Tab-separated table of C-alpha atoms in Angstrom:
chain	number	residue	atom	x	y	z
A	1	MET	CA	-33.781	65.515	74.344
A	2	ILE	CA	-37.265	66.681	75.258
A	3	ALA	CA	-38.401	63.084	75.617
A	4	THR	CA	-35.576	62.167	77.999
A	5	THR	CA	-35.293	65.451	79.926
A	6	PHE	CA	-38.933	65.842	80.978
A	7	SER	CA	-40.550	62.791	82.541
A	8	ASP	CA	-43.722	64.589	83.643
A	9	ARG	CA	-46.428	64.488	80.974
A	10	LYS	CA	-47.615	68.087	81.380
A	11	THR	CA	-44.104	69.530	81.277
A	12	ARG	CA	-43.154	67.411	78.299
A	13	ASP	CA	-46.277	68.444	76.396
A	14	THR	CA	-45.517	72.096	77.111
A	15	ALA	CA	-41.927	71.671	75.905
A	16	LEU	CA	-43.090	69.992	72.694
A	17	SER	CA	-45.635	72.754	72.133
A	18	LEU	CA	-42.963	75.434	72.496
A	19	TYR	CA	-40.679	73.417	70.227
A	20	GLY	CA	-43.359	73.371	67.540
A	21	ALA	CA	-44.070	77.074	68.015
A	22	MET	CA	-40.377	77.854	67.483
A	23	SER	CA	-40.624	76.088	64.143
A	24	GLY	CA	-43.398	78.500	63.165
A	25	LEU	CA	-41.365	81.471	64.367
A	26	GLY	CA	-38.365	80.230	62.394
A	27	ILE	CA	-40.483	80.039	59.252
A	28	VAL	CA	-41.637	83.635	59.766
A	29	VAL	CA	-38.080	84.901	60.212
A	30	GLY	CA	-36.813	82.811	57.317
A	31	LEU	CA	-39.497	83.992	54.917
A	32	LEU	CA	-39.012	87.661	55.730
A	33	LEU	CA	-35.219	87.515	55.879
A	34	GLY	CA	-35.046	85.471	52.680
A	35	GLY	CA	-37.198	88.030	50.883
A	36	VAL	CA	-35.104	90.944	52.118
A	37	LEU	CA	-31.804	89.287	51.172
A	38	THR	CA	-33.074	88.328	47.705
A	39	ASP	CA	-34.491	91.796	46.998
A	40	VAL	CA	-31.624	93.849	48.446
A	41	LEU	CA	-28.556	91.671	47.803
A	42	ASP	CA	-28.756	88.404	45.858
A	43	TRP	CA	-30.553	85.065	46.180
A	44	ARG	CA	-27.258	83.340	47.022
A	45	TRP	CA	-27.259	85.127	50.369
A	46	VAL	CA	-30.050	82.824	51.560
A	47	PHE	CA	-27.318	80.164	51.782
A	48	PHE	CA	-24.649	82.389	53.365
A	49	ILE	CA	-27.019	83.418	56.162
A	50	ASN	CA	-26.791	79.869	57.507
A	51	VAL	CA	-23.203	80.520	58.622
A	52	PRO	CA	-23.972	83.018	61.445
A	53	ILE	CA	-27.106	81.059	62.336
A	54	GLY	CA	-25.070	77.850	62.632
A	55	LEU	CA	-22.490	79.609	64.810
A	56	LEU	CA	-25.261	80.896	67.086
A	57	VAL	CA	-26.667	77.385	67.441
A	58	LEU	CA	-23.197	76.055	68.241
A	59	TRP	CA	-22.728	78.746	70.897
A	60	GLY	CA	-26.167	78.049	72.381
A	61	SER	CA	-25.494	74.309	72.569
A	62	ARG	CA	-23.284	74.972	75.622
A	63	THR	CA	-26.447	75.179	77.711
A	64	LEU	CA	-27.790	71.769	76.661
A	65	VAL	CA	-28.100	69.031	79.244
A	66	THR	CA	-25.057	66.763	79.334
A	67	ALA	CA	-26.024	63.108	79.105
A	68	ASP	CA	-23.908	60.065	79.875
A	69	ARG	CA	-21.696	59.293	76.915
A	70	GLY	CA	-22.710	56.107	75.179
A	71	ARG	CA	-20.436	53.508	73.627
A	72	GLY	CA	-22.102	53.297	70.255
A	73	ARG	CA	-20.165	53.676	67.028
A	74	LEU	CA	-21.088	55.337	63.790
A	75	ASP	CA	-22.571	53.015	61.192
A	76	THR	CA	-20.642	54.508	58.272
A	77	LEU	CA	-21.635	51.852	55.751
A	78	GLY	CA	-25.305	52.128	56.729
A	79	ALA	CA	-25.182	55.908	56.430
A	80	THR	CA	-23.591	55.643	52.980
A	81	LEU	CA	-26.106	53.088	51.700
A	82	GLY	CA	-29.153	54.882	53.113
A	83	THR	CA	-28.092	58.312	51.906
A	84	GLY	CA	-27.092	57.033	48.485
A	85	GLY	CA	-30.400	55.225	48.067
A	86	MET	CA	-32.495	58.263	48.984
A	87	VAL	CA	-30.445	60.646	46.810
A	88	ALA	CA	-30.865	58.311	43.833
A	89	LEU	CA	-34.623	58.004	44.498
A	90	VAL	CA	-35.235	61.759	44.738
A	91	TYR	CA	-33.072	62.459	41.677
A	92	ALA	CA	-34.929	59.774	39.705
A	93	ILE	CA	-38.300	61.329	40.569
A	94	THR	CA	-36.991	64.757	39.567
A	95	ARG	CA	-35.824	63.455	36.186
A	96	PHE	CA	-39.129	61.652	35.608
A	97	GLY	CA	-40.888	64.972	36.066
A	98	GLU	CA	-38.548	66.775	33.676
A	99	ASP	CA	-37.999	64.152	30.962
A	100	GLY	CA	-40.909	61.704	31.235
A	101	LEU	CA	-41.367	58.182	32.560
A	102	THR	CA	-39.194	56.626	29.841
A	103	ASP	CA	-36.051	58.622	30.637
A	104	PRO	CA	-33.203	56.023	30.688
A	105	ALA	CA	-31.157	57.898	33.300
A	106	ALA	CA	-34.161	58.141	35.616
A	107	LEU	CA	-34.913	54.423	35.233
A	108	LEU	CA	-31.292	53.592	35.987
A	109	LEU	CA	-31.355	55.825	39.059
A	110	LEU	CA	-34.588	54.221	40.253
A	111	GLY	CA	-33.082	50.746	39.922
A	112	GLY	CA	-29.978	51.884	41.781
A	113	ALA	CA	-32.117	53.386	44.549
A	114	VAL	CA	-34.069	50.152	45.023
A	115	ALA	CA	-30.856	48.099	45.103
A	116	LEU	CA	-29.114	50.394	47.582
A	117	LEU	CA	-32.098	50.550	49.920
A	118	LEU	CA	-32.552	46.771	49.863
A	119	VAL	CA	-28.884	46.293	50.750
A	120	PHE	CA	-29.298	48.974	53.442
A	121	VAL	CA	-32.204	47.117	55.085
A	122	THR	CA	-30.342	43.786	54.879
A	123	PHE	CA	-27.227	45.278	56.417
A	124	GLN	CA	-29.194	46.969	59.197
A	125	ALA	CA	-30.836	43.672	60.106
A	126	ARG	CA	-27.431	42.019	60.557
A	127	SER	CA	-25.422	44.895	62.050
A	128	SER	CA	-24.459	44.850	65.734
A	129	SER	CA	-24.779	48.650	65.919
A	130	PRO	CA	-27.186	49.627	63.130
A	131	LEU	CA	-27.818	53.189	62.086
A	132	VAL	CA	-31.550	52.346	62.096
A	133	PRO	CA	-32.560	49.631	64.598
A	134	LEU	CA	-35.273	47.793	62.684
A	135	ALA	CA	-36.867	46.679	65.958
A	136	LEU	CA	-38.322	50.172	66.306
A	137	PHE	CA	-40.593	49.381	63.372
A	138	GLY	CA	-42.002	46.370	65.193
A	139	ASP	CA	-44.423	48.630	67.079
A	140	ARG	CA	-47.289	49.417	64.689
A	141	ASN	CA	-48.023	52.742	66.338
A	142	ARG	CA	-44.466	53.992	65.892
A	143	ALA	CA	-44.067	52.602	62.379
A	144	GLY	CA	-47.381	54.224	61.456
A	145	ALA	CA	-46.149	57.549	62.808
A	146	TYR	CA	-43.074	57.388	60.571
A	147	ALA	CA	-45.045	56.462	57.462
A	148	THR	CA	-47.707	59.083	58.139
A	149	MET	CA	-45.056	61.761	58.711
A	150	LEU	CA	-43.487	60.984	55.342
A	151	LEU	CA	-46.807	61.508	53.531
A	152	LEU	CA	-47.811	64.470	55.686
A	153	ALA	CA	-44.587	66.293	54.819
A	154	VAL	CA	-45.093	65.652	51.096
A	155	GLY	CA	-48.303	67.699	50.999
A	156	PRO	CA	-47.671	70.919	52.949
A	157	MET	CA	-44.048	71.383	51.913
A	158	GLY	CA	-44.779	70.528	48.299
A	159	SER	CA	-47.734	72.923	48.352
A	160	PHE	CA	-45.487	75.552	49.911
A	161	TYR	CA	-43.081	75.259	46.992
A	162	VAL	CA	-45.727	75.236	44.266
A	163	ILE	CA	-47.674	78.213	45.633
A	164	THR	CA	-44.426	80.163	46.026
A	165	LEU	CA	-43.730	79.611	42.318
A	166	TYR	CA	-47.318	80.598	41.521
A	167	LEU	CA	-47.066	83.848	43.476
A	168	GLN	CA	-43.853	84.875	41.743
A	169	GLN	CA	-44.335	83.532	38.208
A	170	VAL	CA	-48.079	84.050	37.751
A	171	GLN	CA	-49.053	86.836	40.163
A	172	HIS	CA	-45.620	88.506	39.884
A	173	PHE	CA	-45.004	88.985	43.608
A	174	SER	CA	-41.521	90.135	44.577
A	175	PRO	CA	-39.447	87.831	46.823
A	176	LEU	CA	-40.233	89.990	49.860
A	177	GLN	CA	-43.949	90.113	49.021
A	178	THR	CA	-43.927	86.318	48.616
A	179	GLY	CA	-42.274	85.808	51.984
A	180	THR	CA	-44.738	88.132	53.677
A	181	ALA	CA	-47.663	86.448	51.931
A	182	TRP	CA	-46.870	83.156	53.712
A	183	LEU	CA	-47.287	84.601	57.223
A	184	PRO	CA	-50.781	83.042	57.609
A	185	PHE	CA	-49.146	79.616	57.253
A	186	ALA	CA	-46.798	80.361	60.150
A	187	ALA	CA	-49.708	81.634	62.244
A	188	GLY	CA	-51.639	78.420	61.605
A	189	LEU	CA	-48.577	76.325	62.438
A	190	VAL	CA	-48.088	78.067	65.792
A	191	LEU	CA	-51.788	77.688	66.632
A	192	GLY	CA	-51.769	74.010	65.679
A	193	ALA	CA	-48.633	73.297	67.721
A	194	GLY	CA	-50.111	75.102	70.712
A	195	THR	CA	-53.499	73.392	70.497
A	196	ALA	CA	-52.321	69.831	69.853
A	197	PRO	CA	-51.078	68.994	73.394
A	198	ARG	CA	-54.469	69.893	74.902
A	199	LEU	CA	-56.297	67.854	72.272
A	200	LEU	CA	-53.978	64.902	72.885
A	201	LEU	CA	-55.029	64.792	76.540
A	202	ARG	CA	-58.589	64.084	75.395
A	203	LEU	CA	-58.167	62.415	72.017
A	204	ALA	CA	-55.914	59.635	70.785
A	205	PRO	CA	-52.956	60.516	68.508
A	206	ARG	CA	-54.860	58.614	65.797
A	207	PHE	CA	-57.626	61.219	65.652
A	208	VAL	CA	-55.477	64.337	66.088
A	209	ALA	CA	-53.068	63.248	63.343
A	210	THR	CA	-55.991	62.325	61.085
A	211	LEU	CA	-57.589	65.719	61.679
A	212	GLY	CA	-54.311	67.466	60.883
A	213	ALA	CA	-53.847	65.521	57.656
A	214	LEU	CA	-57.439	66.167	56.537
A	215	LEU	CA	-57.142	69.897	57.231
A	216	SER	CA	-53.938	69.984	55.189
A	217	ALA	CA	-55.663	68.008	52.410
A	218	ALA	CA	-58.547	70.483	52.372
A	219	ALA	CA	-56.094	73.370	52.100
A	220	ALA	CA	-54.174	71.719	49.252
A	221	PHE	CA	-57.425	71.041	47.389
A	222	TRP	CA	-58.447	74.661	47.992
A	223	PHE	CA	-55.123	75.735	46.480
A	224	SER	CA	-55.678	73.470	43.463
A	225	THR	CA	-58.472	75.746	42.190
A	226	ILE	CA	-56.087	78.664	41.544
A	227	THR	CA	-56.328	80.681	38.344
A	228	VAL	CA	-54.285	83.549	36.960
A	229	ASP	CA	-56.338	86.090	38.934
A	230	THR	CA	-57.022	84.245	42.209
A	231	GLY	CA	-57.437	86.664	45.100
A	232	TYR	CA	-54.961	86.572	47.970
A	233	TRP	CA	-57.176	87.527	50.930
A	234	THR	CA	-60.241	85.593	49.794
A	235	HIS	CA	-58.504	82.423	48.602
A	236	LEU	CA	-54.788	82.022	49.267
A	237	ALA	CA	-54.411	83.444	52.784
A	238	PRO	CA	-57.218	81.342	54.351
A	239	ALA	CA	-55.877	78.187	52.680
A	240	MET	CA	-52.359	78.975	53.954
A	241	PHE	CA	-53.684	79.308	57.501
A	242	VAL	CA	-55.576	75.993	57.313
A	243	LEU	CA	-52.512	74.291	55.820
A	244	GLY	CA	-50.332	75.458	58.710
A	245	LEU	CA	-52.982	74.551	61.297
A	246	GLY	CA	-53.260	70.998	59.974
A	247	PHE	CA	-49.495	70.579	59.734
A	248	GLY	CA	-48.996	71.818	63.307
A	249	LEU	CA	-51.604	69.420	64.687
A	250	GLY	CA	-50.199	66.508	62.713
A	251	ILE	CA	-46.564	67.136	63.632
A	252	LEU	CA	-47.233	67.193	67.382
A	253	ALA	CA	-49.505	64.137	67.317
A	254	LEU	CA	-46.978	62.116	65.322
A	255	THR	CA	-44.097	63.278	67.530
A	256	GLN	CA	-45.951	62.034	70.588
A	257	ALA	CA	-46.737	58.719	68.896
A	258	ALA	CA	-43.092	58.238	67.880
A	259	VAL	CA	-41.149	59.254	71.006
A	260	TYR	CA	-43.470	58.729	73.972
A	261	ARG	CA	-43.147	55.417	75.845
A	262	VAL	CA	-39.819	54.474	74.298
A	263	ASP	CA	-36.723	53.260	76.157
A	264	PRO	CA	-34.504	56.270	77.045
A	265	ASP	CA	-31.538	54.818	75.164
A	266	LYS	CA	-33.664	54.613	72.003
A	267	ALA	CA	-35.375	58.016	72.314
A	268	GLY	CA	-32.735	59.691	70.164
A	269	ILE	CA	-33.031	57.322	67.217
A	270	ALA	CA	-36.845	57.221	67.540
A	271	SER	CA	-36.922	61.004	67.203
A	272	ALA	CA	-34.275	61.015	64.467
A	273	LEU	CA	-36.284	58.563	62.375
A	274	LEU	CA	-39.346	60.789	62.636
A	275	ASN	CA	-37.308	63.812	61.563
A	276	SER	CA	-35.743	61.798	58.746
A	277	ALA	CA	-39.196	60.743	57.542
A	278	GLN	CA	-40.215	64.398	57.492
A	279	GLN	CA	-37.119	65.484	55.546
A	280	ILE	CA	-37.469	62.627	53.056
A	281	GLY	CA	-41.130	63.547	52.632
A	282	VAL	CA	-40.163	67.157	51.936
A	283	ALA	CA	-37.622	66.084	49.302
A	284	LEU	CA	-40.030	63.663	47.656
A	285	GLY	CA	-42.867	66.202	47.819
A	286	LEU	CA	-40.802	68.853	46.043
A	287	ALA	CA	-39.685	66.391	43.380
A	288	ILE	CA	-43.115	64.826	42.792
A	289	LEU	CA	-45.164	68.033	42.716
A	290	ALA	CA	-42.614	69.975	40.685
A	291	GLY	CA	-42.512	67.094	38.207
A	292	ILE	CA	-46.299	66.958	37.919
A	293	ALA	CA	-46.536	70.718	37.464
A	294	ALA	CA	-43.855	70.740	34.756
A	295	SER	CA	-45.411	67.798	32.888
A	296	VAL	CA	-48.925	69.268	32.871
A	297	THR	CA	-47.692	72.726	31.889
A	298	ALA	CA	-45.822	71.252	28.911
A	299	GLN	CA	-48.775	69.224	27.604
A	300	PRO	CA	-49.807	70.058	24.016
A	301	GLY	CA	-53.176	71.367	25.139
A	302	ASN	CA	-51.514	73.910	27.426
A	303	THR	CA	-48.941	75.179	24.942
A	304	VAL	CA	-51.604	77.251	23.186
A	305	LEU	CA	-52.576	78.977	26.426
A	306	ALA	CA	-50.979	82.115	27.767
A	307	ALA	CA	-47.940	81.422	29.946
A	308	GLY	CA	-49.762	82.335	33.151
A	309	GLU	CA	-52.727	80.093	32.376
A	310	ALA	CA	-50.503	77.136	31.465
A	311	LEU	CA	-48.495	77.545	34.674
A	312	ALA	CA	-51.653	77.843	36.792
A	313	SER	CA	-52.997	74.654	35.191
A	314	GLY	CA	-49.815	72.759	36.029
A	315	TYR	CA	-49.655	74.097	39.573
A	316	GLY	CA	-53.324	73.303	40.173
A	317	THR	CA	-52.873	69.679	39.076
A	318	ALA	CA	-49.824	69.282	41.318
A	319	LEU	CA	-51.760	70.670	44.289
A	320	ALA	CA	-54.633	68.269	43.645
A	321	ALA	CA	-52.082	65.449	43.804
A	322	ALA	CA	-50.844	66.857	47.116
A	323	ALA	CA	-54.394	66.734	48.452
A	324	GLY	CA	-54.618	63.069	47.464
A	325	LEU	CA	-51.358	62.249	49.256
A	326	LEU	CA	-52.621	63.993	52.387
A	327	VAL	CA	-55.874	62.016	52.319
A	328	ALA	CA	-53.691	58.892	52.157
A	329	ALA	CA	-51.767	60.185	55.188
A	330	ALA	CA	-55.059	60.602	57.063
A	331	ALA	CA	-56.101	57.040	56.207
A	332	LEU	CA	-52.727	55.719	57.340
A	333	ALA	CA	-52.940	57.576	60.659
A	334	LEU	CA	-56.483	56.355	61.241
A	335	THR	CA	-55.547	52.706	60.751
A	336	THR	CA	-52.122	52.500	62.440
A	337	LEU	CA	-51.882	54.923	65.372
A	338	ASP	CA	-53.095	54.364	68.935
A	339	ALA	CA	-56.859	54.406	69.316
A	340	ARG	CA	-56.829	55.588	72.948
A	341	PRO	CA	-55.415	58.810	74.400
A	342	ASN	CA	-52.421	58.509	76.676
A	343	THR	CA	-53.637	60.077	79.922
A	344	SER	CA	-50.807	58.942	82.193
A	345	GLN	CA	-48.632	61.620	83.760
A	346	ASP	CA	-45.397	59.699	83.381
A	347	VAL	CA	-44.803	58.868	79.729
A	348	SER	CA	-41.274	57.538	79.973
A	349	GLY	CA	-40.334	53.885	79.843
A	350	PRO	CA	-40.461	51.085	77.306
A	351	ALA	CA	-42.566	51.424	74.214
A	352	GLY	CA	-45.972	49.937	74.621
A	353	ALA	CA	-45.658	49.649	78.405
A	354	GLU	CA	-48.761	51.730	78.945
A	355	THR	CA	-50.519	51.148	75.681
A	356	GLU	CA	-53.373	48.786	75.005
A	357	PRO	CA	-53.384	46.906	71.707
A	358	VAL	CA	-54.413	49.007	68.737
A	359	SER	CA	-57.947	48.163	67.657
């Protein structure tokens, strides 16, 4: 909606910056509220709280701009195949982490995921109204944004999960203390989202996204050195801030690469694919890093260690893997995204209309 509502570059950049900042604010509220609910009531209340929030969003949607109603139809079969394939893939990765690479159920799930996703792609290529128009992937800049977003989401969100476990299981923080401890991440996210539009006026999305991924990689590697007595203010808090800063920069740069200069009738799906890549990356990141942490913790060499030391060893290895995935995201951004900044004021219109070939 931002892409189609604001045609002026400056206004659109401002709207995207505010949109990113709201994400940071939502994280702050969610962390604090989640901690309070878990401490005072019960952890199940973190799910019930979505009911009033959802009703508020529904009420607020009355103010949204009304667009012309399209004539598209829901691709039910495509949605079923795509969702089934991704669920099977994430569940397979989770089982691999819990039961090893030879787990029969996990291997069966992995085979099912590959089959479903291949059928999904084949069906999308032949459908008259596909859920995912494959033509959008024909632009290297946009396809690179989707792939980079998937890897970028793996690192920060996976790190978020692992460090949360570390704070509660090793350092024995309460749920409220854990939520409060993550505030530097939200601060970095807001700063990154606010800074990115100004950087993107001077630098190409390629370099801003690469910078964001490398900052996140540095933070994940910093996290990977945790021990049972790692200090919060000298180690964890600075790394959380850098992680959020890198994620904020990367998100805005990739959003611009994915939704700027796209036909108005395709802006919705272009944005949805970017969001889907992020959500899939989050799911895969949680499954991969949790699996690595569990496998390393359970290794024979770690069973003789104290529980805290074994857990810290597993978490540290998982975070090192997150750093590697984020370096891969940086390399992908550097080789696929636009090499020149988009300095035009009007950024609407067909994809590639104002873009020179990627060098």
